[in-house]
Amino acid sequence: MIKKLKRRFIILAMVSLAVLLSVIVAGMNMINYSKVVSDADTKLEVLEENAGMIMLENMMNPFGNFDEYYFDDDDGRAAFGHRGPGRHSMTRDEAEEARFFIVSADESGSVIQTYTDRISAVDTDEAAKYAEKALASGGESGFVGDFRYTVSESVNGKTVIFLDCGRTLGSFRAFLRASILMSVLGLLAVFFVILYFAGRIVRPVAESYEKQKRFITDAGHEIKTPLAIIKANIDLMDMELDSEAVDRDELRENLGDIDDQVDRLTGLTNDLVYLSRMEEADNSLVMTEVPLSDIVSETAESFVPLAEEKGKAIGTDIEPMISVQGSTKELEKLLSIIIENAIKYSISPREITCGEDEDGMPQPPVINVILRKEGKDAVIEVSNDTENELTNEQLSHVFERFYRMDSSRNSQTGGHGIGLSMANAIVNAHGGHISAHTTTGHNFIVTVAIPL
């Protein structure tokens, strides 16, 4: 599936880029071609206005002798053409650089006269052939080869003026080829770049897909166990009821097991609903200024009995008078999740002696709860010692749903493996950051930073 997604992404990106480059290249070359045609038509209009005189005089160098056709334009430059509104002209340089020929034909299309003095590449016979093609097309203007022509009515029939556009069309074609080549090269370059980065781009989707599969598997494990216990107890109760002597104590025990598993499923469902609500994009908590120092102190104090029951202790180092913008209820839940997690998974006092007090008795393992200011953040740090060595790979997954460092998914501690996921969602809702790390490999430290 991921390979197919990657392939589709590459195809979509390349097709989109190809369409974009095609539009840009086509647009630029259409504008360029329109400029070539427009400039040629402007010169042809000037020649058309003076074609009669040129054909009448039939001189070797008409521009040099028709002084009445030259005038100074607004910029003081010599111009060729006619003065007056709506009349076209061109500079003397443009006029003398222009390569053109004129063909006069009668009504039947037979050539009467040709003027080829201003072009050396076309003789009289070739000029007549060009004129026949232009007249046969039936249009008033167009191209015959690299010659732009215009057809006008004259006294004897029709006059066809041809302007050599070879140089401008050559420049246009060169630009067209260069733009297409650069577009293809750019497309290939982008293809290799996208091919290289496509894996990284779709990686979040792949990771999300893997997390989704793992979530379904883990949720199935969490739900399957209590359901199997419920089913087994129901079968035992059914067998007891079918027997002649009903053991009421055993039935009550079975009912108690069923009730415990139903509570477990209810707790799992409530946790999943809460986690989903906290992770909603449009979720907005009612934020007020809350005394974080008091919340941390009171929450830590409330877990002292539970820690003592398990032979452990809670140590606190809380900086007073720290307040943040947040939700008291959610922050209390955040602290409860982290501290309860530390109590559950901290080292057992029966396995490793952490030290001795004045009476020579083993001291219990301590869960340290710290609150301090760091820059613009209030930092909460909860740490505990662990029996098994922790790895960076394990710590990178601790905030994922249903993740347990014990691959056997042992749930004797009573959790579902989504507590730290809920803690992560709460911190994100407060605009903070949560992380887990170890300094010795045998201690587990959860750090929460919430903006002051």
Coordinates of C-alpha atoms in Angstrom, one line a residue:
M1 CA 0.0 0.0 0.0
I2 CA 2.8 2.4 0.9
K3 CA 4.6 1.7 -2.3
K4 CA 1.4 2.3 -4.3
L5 CA 0.9 5.6 -2.4
K6 CA 4.5 6.7 -3.1
R7 CA 4.0 5.8 -6.8
R8 CA 0.8 7.7 -7.0
F9 CA 2.3 10.7 -5.3
I10 CA 5.2 10.8 -7.8
I11 CA 2.9 10.5 -10.8
L12 CA 0.5 13.2 -9.5
A13 CA 3.4 15.6 -8.7
M14 CA 5.0 15.0 -12.2
V15 CA 1.8 15.4 -14.1
S16 CA 0.9 18.6 -12.2
L17 CA 4.4 20.0 -12.9
A18 CA 4.3 18.9 -16.5
V19 CA 0.9 20.7 -17.0
L20 CA 2.2 23.8 -15.3
L21 CA 5.4 23.9 -17.4
S22 CA 3.4 23.3 -20.6
V23 CA 1.1 26.2 -19.8
I24 CA 4.1 28.5 -19.0
V25 CA 6.1 27.5 -22.1
A26 CA 3.0 27.7 -24.4
G27 CA 2.1 31.1 -23.0
M28 CA 5.5 32.6 -23.4
N29 CA 5.9 31.3 -27.0
M30 CA 2.4 32.4 -27.9
I31 CA 3.2 35.9 -26.7
N32 CA 6.6 35.8 -28.6
Y33 CA 4.9 34.6 -31.8
S34 CA 2.2 37.3 -31.5
K35 CA 5.0 39.9 -31.2
V36 CA 6.7 38.6 -34.3
V37 CA 3.4 38.7 -36.3
S38 CA 2.4 42.1 -34.9
D39 CA 5.8 43.7 -35.8
A40 CA 5.6 42.2 -39.3
D41 CA 2.1 43.4 -39.9
T42 CA 3.0 46.9 -38.8
K43 CA 5.8 47.1 -41.3
L44 CA 3.6 45.6 -44.0
E45 CA 1.0 48.3 -43.4
V46 CA 3.7 51.0 -44.0
L47 CA 4.8 49.2 -47.1
E48 CA 1.2 48.8 -48.3
E49 CA 0.6 52.5 -48.0
N50 CA 3.6 53.2 -50.2
A51 CA 3.4 50.2 -52.5
G52 CA 1.9 52.2 -55.3
M53 CA 4.7 54.8 -55.4
I54 CA 7.3 52.1 -55.1
M55 CA 5.9 50.1 -58.0
L56 CA 5.4 53.2 -60.1
E57 CA 9.0 54.5 -59.7
N58 CA 10.6 51.0 -59.7
M59 CA 13.9 52.4 -58.6
M60 CA 16.9 50.5 -57.3
N61 CA 16.9 52.2 -53.9
P62 CA 13.5 53.7 -53.4
F63 CA 14.0 54.8 -49.8
G64 CA 17.1 56.8 -50.7
N65 CA 15.2 58.9 -53.3
F66 CA 11.7 59.4 -51.9
D67 CA 12.5 62.3 -49.6
E68 CA 8.9 63.2 -49.2
Y69 CA 8.3 59.9 -47.5
Y70 CA 10.8 60.7 -44.7
F71 CA 9.9 62.9 -41.8
D72 CA 11.2 63.5 -38.3
D73 CA 9.1 61.6 -35.7
D74 CA 8.4 62.9 -32.1
D75 CA 11.9 61.7 -31.0
G76 CA 13.6 63.6 -33.8
R77 CA 14.5 60.4 -35.7
A78 CA 14.0 60.0 -39.5
A79 CA 10.9 58.0 -40.2
F80 CA 9.5 56.4 -43.3
G81 CA 5.8 56.5 -44.1
H82 CA 3.0 59.1 -44.0
R83 CA 2.3 61.6 -41.3
G84 CA -1.1 61.9 -39.7
P85 CA -3.4 60.1 -37.3
G86 CA -3.9 56.4 -38.0
R87 CA -1.0 56.3 -40.4
H88 CA 1.9 53.9 -39.7
S89 CA 5.6 54.5 -40.0
M90 CA 8.9 52.9 -39.2
T91 CA 12.3 54.3 -38.5
R92 CA 14.8 54.8 -41.4
D93 CA 17.0 52.0 -40.0
E94 CA 14.0 49.6 -39.9
A95 CA 13.0 50.6 -43.4
E96 CA 16.5 50.1 -44.9
E97 CA 16.9 46.8 -43.0
A98 CA 13.5 45.5 -44.3
R99 CA 13.8 42.8 -46.9
F100 CA 10.6 42.6 -49.0
F101 CA 9.3 42.2 -52.5
I102 CA 6.0 43.2 -54.2
V103 CA 4.0 41.4 -56.8
S104 CA 1.1 43.0 -58.8
A105 CA -1.5 40.7 -60.3
D106 CA -4.7 41.2 -62.4
E107 CA -8.1 40.0 -61.5
S108 CA -7.4 36.5 -62.8
G109 CA -4.3 36.1 -60.7
S110 CA -1.8 36.5 -63.5
V111 CA 1.4 38.3 -62.4
I112 CA 1.7 41.8 -64.0
Q113 CA 4.7 43.2 -62.3
T114 CA 7.2 42.3 -59.6
Y115 CA 9.5 44.3 -57.5
T116 CA 12.5 42.4 -56.0
D117 CA 15.1 45.1 -55.7
R118 CA 15.0 45.1 -51.9
I119 CA 15.7 41.4 -51.6
S120 CA 18.5 39.3 -53.2
A121 CA 17.3 35.8 -52.1
V122 CA 14.2 35.9 -54.3
D123 CA 14.2 36.5 -58.1
T124 CA 11.2 37.4 -60.3
D125 CA 10.1 33.8 -60.9
E126 CA 10.2 32.9 -57.3
A127 CA 8.3 36.0 -56.4
A128 CA 5.6 35.1 -58.8
K129 CA 5.3 31.6 -57.3
Y130 CA 5.0 33.0 -53.8
A131 CA 2.3 35.4 -55.0
E132 CA 0.3 32.5 -56.6
K133 CA 0.4 30.6 -53.3
A134 CA -0.7 33.7 -51.3
L135 CA -3.6 34.4 -53.7
A136 CA -4.6 30.7 -53.7
S137 CA -5.0 30.7 -50.0
G138 CA -7.8 33.3 -50.2
G139 CA -6.7 35.2 -47.1
E140 CA -5.8 38.8 -46.8
S141 CA -2.6 37.9 -44.8
G142 CA -0.5 35.0 -43.7
F143 CA 2.8 33.2 -44.1
V144 CA 4.3 31.5 -47.1
G145 CA 7.5 29.9 -45.7
D146 CA 9.3 32.6 -43.7
F147 CA 7.6 35.4 -45.6
R148 CA 4.7 37.3 -44.1
Y149 CA 2.4 38.7 -46.7
T150 CA -0.6 41.0 -47.1
V151 CA -3.0 41.2 -50.0
S152 CA -4.6 44.6 -51.0
E153 CA -6.8 45.8 -53.9
S154 CA -5.2 47.9 -56.6
V155 CA -6.3 49.6 -59.8
N156 CA -5.2 46.7 -62.0
G157 CA -6.2 43.9 -59.6
K158 CA -4.4 42.9 -56.5
T159 CA -1.0 43.7 -54.9
V160 CA 0.8 41.2 -52.7
I161 CA 3.6 42.5 -50.4
F162 CA 6.0 40.0 -48.9
L163 CA 8.2 40.7 -45.9
D164 CA 11.1 38.5 -45.0
C165 CA 10.7 37.3 -41.3
G166 CA 13.4 34.7 -41.4
R167 CA 15.5 36.3 -38.7
T168 CA 12.7 36.9 -36.3
L169 CA 11.1 33.5 -36.9
G170 CA 14.5 32.0 -36.4
S171 CA 14.8 33.7 -33.1
F172 CA 11.3 32.5 -32.2
R173 CA 12.1 28.9 -33.1
A174 CA 15.3 29.0 -31.2
F175 CA 13.5 30.3 -28.1
L176 CA 10.8 27.7 -28.6
R177 CA 13.4 24.8 -28.7
A178 CA 15.3 26.2 -25.8
S179 CA 12.2 26.6 -23.6
I180 CA 11.0 23.1 -24.4
L181 CA 14.5 21.7 -23.7
M182 CA 14.9 23.5 -20.4
S183 CA 11.4 22.4 -19.4
V184 CA 12.2 18.8 -20.1
L185 CA 15.5 19.1 -18.2
G186 CA 13.7 20.8 -15.3
L187 CA 11.1 18.1 -15.3
L188 CA 13.7 15.4 -15.2
A189 CA 15.6 17.2 -12.4
V190 CA 12.4 17.6 -10.4
F191 CA 11.5 13.9 -11.0
F192 CA 14.8 12.7 -9.5
V193 CA 14.4 15.1 -6.6
I194 CA 10.8 13.9 -5.9
L195 CA 11.9 10.3 -6.3
Y196 CA 14.6 10.9 -3.7
F197 CA 12.3 12.7 -1.2
A198 CA 9.1 10.8 -1.9
G199 CA 10.0 8.3 0.8
R200 CA 10.4 11.1 3.3
I201 CA 7.3 12.8 2.2
V202 CA 5.0 9.8 2.6
R203 CA 6.8 8.6 5.7
P204 CA 4.3 10.3 8.1
V205 CA 1.5 8.6 6.2
A206 CA 3.3 5.3 6.4
E207 CA 4.0 5.7 10.1
S208 CA 0.3 6.7 10.7
Y209 CA -0.7 3.6 8.8
E210 CA 1.6 1.4 10.8
K211 CA 0.3 3.0 14.0
Q212 CA -3.2 2.4 12.9
K213 CA -2.5 -1.3 12.3
R214 CA -0.7 -1.6 15.6
F215 CA -3.6 0.2 17.4
I216 CA -6.1 -2.2 16.0
T217 CA -4.0 -5.2 17.0
D218 CA -3.3 -3.9 20.5
A219 CA -6.8 -2.8 21.0
G220 CA -7.9 -6.3 20.0
H221 CA -5.5 -7.8 22.6
E222 CA -6.8 -5.5 25.3
I223 CA -10.4 -6.3 24.5
K224 CA -10.0 -10.0 23.8
T225 CA -8.6 -10.9 27.2
P226 CA -11.5 -9.6 29.4
L227 CA -14.0 -11.0 26.9
A228 CA -12.3 -14.4 27.1
I229 CA -12.4 -14.3 30.9
I230 CA -16.1 -13.3 30.8
K231 CA -16.9 -16.1 28.4
A232 CA -15.1 -18.6 30.5
N233 CA -16.8 -17.6 33.7
I234 CA -20.2 -17.7 32.0
D235 CA -19.5 -21.2 30.8
L236 CA -18.5 -22.2 34.3
M237 CA -21.6 -20.7 35.8
D238 CA -23.7 -22.5 33.2
M239 CA -22.1 -25.8 34.2
E240 CA -22.7 -25.1 37.9
L241 CA -26.3 -24.4 37.2
D242 CA -26.7 -27.6 35.3
S243 CA -25.2 -29.6 38.1
E244 CA -27.3 -31.0 41.0
A245 CA -25.3 -29.1 43.7
V246 CA -24.9 -25.4 43.0
D247 CA -21.9 -23.9 44.7
R248 CA -23.1 -20.3 45.5
D249 CA -19.6 -19.2 46.6
E250 CA -18.1 -20.2 43.3
L251 CA -20.9 -18.5 41.4
R252 CA -20.3 -15.3 43.3
E253 CA -16.6 -15.6 42.5
N254 CA -17.4 -16.0 38.8
L255 CA -19.7 -13.0 38.9
G256 CA -17.0 -11.0 40.6
D257 CA -14.6 -11.9 37.8
I258 CA -17.1 -10.9 35.2
D259 CA -17.7 -7.6 37.1
D260 CA -14.0 -6.9 37.2
Q261 CA -13.6 -7.5 33.5
V262 CA -16.6 -5.4 32.6
D263 CA -15.0 -2.6 34.7
R264 CA -11.8 -3.0 32.9
L265 CA -13.6 -2.8 29.5
T266 CA -15.5 0.3 30.7
G267 CA -12.3 1.9 31.8
L268 CA -10.6 1.2 28.5
T269 CA -13.6 2.6 26.6
N270 CA -13.7 5.8 28.7
D271 CA -9.9 6.3 28.3
L272 CA -10.2 5.9 24.5
V273 CA -13.1 8.3 24.3
Y274 CA -11.2 10.8 26.5
L275 CA -8.0 10.4 24.3
S276 CA -10.0 10.9 21.1
R277 CA -11.7 14.0 22.5
M278 CA -8.3 15.5 23.5
E279 CA -6.8 14.8 20.2
E280 CA -9.6 16.4 18.1
A281 CA -8.3 19.3 16.0
D282 CA -11.1 21.6 17.0
N283 CA -10.9 20.7 20.7
S284 CA -10.6 23.9 22.8
L285 CA -10.2 23.7 26.6
V286 CA -11.4 26.6 28.8
M287 CA -8.1 28.1 29.8
T288 CA -7.8 30.2 33.0
E289 CA -4.9 31.1 35.2
V290 CA -4.3 28.2 37.5
P291 CA -1.9 27.7 40.4
L292 CA 0.3 24.9 39.0
S293 CA 2.4 24.7 42.2
D294 CA -0.6 23.9 44.2
I295 CA -1.9 21.4 41.7
V296 CA 1.4 19.5 41.6
S297 CA 1.7 19.5 45.3
E298 CA -1.8 18.3 46.1
T299 CA -1.8 15.6 43.3
A300 CA 1.6 14.2 44.5
E301 CA 0.3 14.2 48.1
S302 CA -2.8 12.3 47.1
F303 CA -0.6 9.4 45.8
V304 CA 1.4 9.0 48.9
P305 CA -0.9 6.3 50.4
L306 CA -0.8 4.3 47.2
A307 CA 3.0 4.5 47.0
E308 CA 3.4 3.5 50.7
E309 CA 1.1 0.5 50.1
K310 CA 3.5 -0.7 47.4
G311 CA 6.5 -0.1 49.6
K312 CA 7.6 3.1 47.7
A313 CA 7.8 6.8 48.5
I314 CA 7.2 10.1 46.8
G315 CA 9.7 12.9 47.1
T316 CA 8.8 16.5 46.0
D317 CA 10.7 19.6 45.1
I318 CA 8.1 22.1 44.0
E319 CA 8.9 25.8 43.3
P320 CA 6.1 27.9 44.8
M321 CA 3.9 30.5 43.1
I322 CA 4.1 29.1 39.6
S323 CA 0.9 29.7 37.6
V324 CA 0.0 28.8 34.0
Q325 CA -2.9 29.2 31.6
G326 CA -4.7 25.9 31.6
S327 CA -7.5 23.6 32.8
T328 CA -7.3 22.6 36.4
K329 CA -9.1 19.3 35.8
E330 CA -6.9 18.3 32.8
L331 CA -3.7 19.3 34.6
E332 CA -4.7 17.2 37.6
K333 CA -5.3 14.3 35.3
L334 CA -2.0 14.8 33.6
L335 CA -0.1 14.7 37.0
S336 CA -2.2 11.7 38.1
I337 CA -1.3 9.7 34.9
I338 CA 2.4 10.4 35.2
I339 CA 2.8 9.8 38.9
E340 CA 0.6 6.7 38.8
N341 CA 2.7 5.4 35.9
A342 CA 5.9 6.0 37.9
I343 CA 4.5 4.1 40.9
K344 CA 3.4 1.2 38.8
Y345 CA 6.6 0.7 36.9
S346 CA 9.2 1.8 39.5
I347 CA 11.6 -0.8 40.9
S348 CA 10.3 -3.1 43.7
P349 CA 11.8 -2.5 47.1
R350 CA 12.0 -6.2 47.7
E351 CA 14.4 -6.8 44.8
I352 CA 17.0 -4.0 45.2
T353 CA 17.9 -2.2 48.4
C354 CA 18.0 1.5 47.7
G355 CA 19.7 2.3 50.9
E356 CA 19.3 2.0 54.7
D357 CA 17.9 4.4 57.2
E358 CA 19.2 5.0 60.7
D359 CA 17.6 1.8 62.0
G360 CA 19.2 -0.3 59.4
M361 CA 15.9 -0.9 57.5
P362 CA 15.8 -0.8 53.7
Q363 CA 14.6 2.5 52.3
P364 CA 11.8 2.4 49.7
P365 CA 12.4 3.5 46.1
V366 CA 11.5 7.1 45.7
I367 CA 9.4 8.6 42.9
N368 CA 10.7 12.2 42.5
V369 CA 8.2 14.9 41.5
I370 CA 9.9 18.3 40.6
L371 CA 8.4 21.6 39.5
R372 CA 10.5 24.5 38.4
K373 CA 10.7 27.5 36.0
E374 CA 12.9 27.3 33.0
G375 CA 12.8 30.4 30.8
K376 CA 9.2 30.9 29.7
D377 CA 8.1 27.4 30.7
A378 CA 6.9 25.7 33.8
V379 CA 8.7 22.3 33.8
I380 CA 7.4 19.2 35.6
E381 CA 9.7 16.3 36.0
V382 CA 8.7 12.9 37.4
S383 CA 11.4 10.2 37.6
N384 CA 11.6 6.7 38.9
D385 CA 14.2 3.8 38.9
T386 CA 13.4 0.8 36.8
E387 CA 14.4 -2.8 37.0
N388 CA 15.0 -3.4 33.3
E389 CA 17.4 -1.4 31.2
L390 CA 15.7 1.2 29.0
T391 CA 16.7 1.8 25.4
N392 CA 16.2 4.8 23.1
E393 CA 14.0 2.7 20.8
Q394 CA 11.6 2.0 23.7
L395 CA 11.6 5.6 24.9
S396 CA 10.7 6.8 21.3
H397 CA 7.4 4.8 21.5
V398 CA 6.2 5.4 25.1
F399 CA 3.6 8.0 24.1
E400 CA 2.0 5.8 21.5
R401 CA -1.3 4.1 22.2
F402 CA -1.2 0.7 23.8
Y403 CA 2.6 0.7 23.8
R404 CA 4.2 -1.3 26.6
M405 CA 7.9 -1.9 27.1
D406 CA 7.0 -5.5 28.0
S407 CA 6.5 -7.1 24.6
S408 CA 4.4 -9.8 26.2
R409 CA 1.7 -7.2 26.9
N410 CA 1.6 -8.2 30.6
S411 CA -1.2 -6.2 32.1
Q412 CA -0.8 -7.2 35.7
T413 CA -0.2 -3.6 36.6
G414 CA -3.8 -2.9 35.7
G415 CA -3.2 -0.4 32.9
H416 CA -4.1 -0.4 29.2
G417 CA -0.9 1.2 27.8
I418 CA -2.6 4.5 26.8
G419 CA -2.0 6.5 29.9
L420 CA 1.0 8.3 28.5
S421 CA -0.9 8.8 25.2
M422 CA -3.5 10.7 27.2
A423 CA -0.8 12.7 29.0
N424 CA 0.7 13.6 25.6
A425 CA -2.7 14.8 24.3
I426 CA -3.3 16.9 27.4
V427 CA 0.1 18.6 27.1
N428 CA -0.5 19.3 23.4
A429 CA -3.8 20.9 24.2
H430 CA -2.0 23.2 26.6
G431 CA 0.5 24.2 23.9
G432 CA 3.3 22.4 25.7
H433 CA 5.8 19.6 25.1
I434 CA 6.3 16.2 26.8
S435 CA 9.3 13.9 26.5
A436 CA 10.8 10.8 28.1
H437 CA 14.5 10.0 28.6
T438 CA 16.9 8.1 30.8
T439 CA 20.3 9.2 32.2
T440 CA 21.6 5.9 33.5
G441 CA 19.5 3.3 31.5
H442 CA 17.8 2.3 34.7
N443 CA 15.8 5.4 35.4
F444 CA 12.7 6.7 33.6
I445 CA 12.2 10.5 33.5
V446 CA 9.1 12.2 32.1
T447 CA 9.5 15.9 31.5
V448 CA 6.6 18.2 30.7
A449 CA 7.1 21.9 29.7
I450 CA 4.0 24.1 29.7
P451 CA 4.2 27.8 28.7
L452 CA 3.9 30.2 31.7

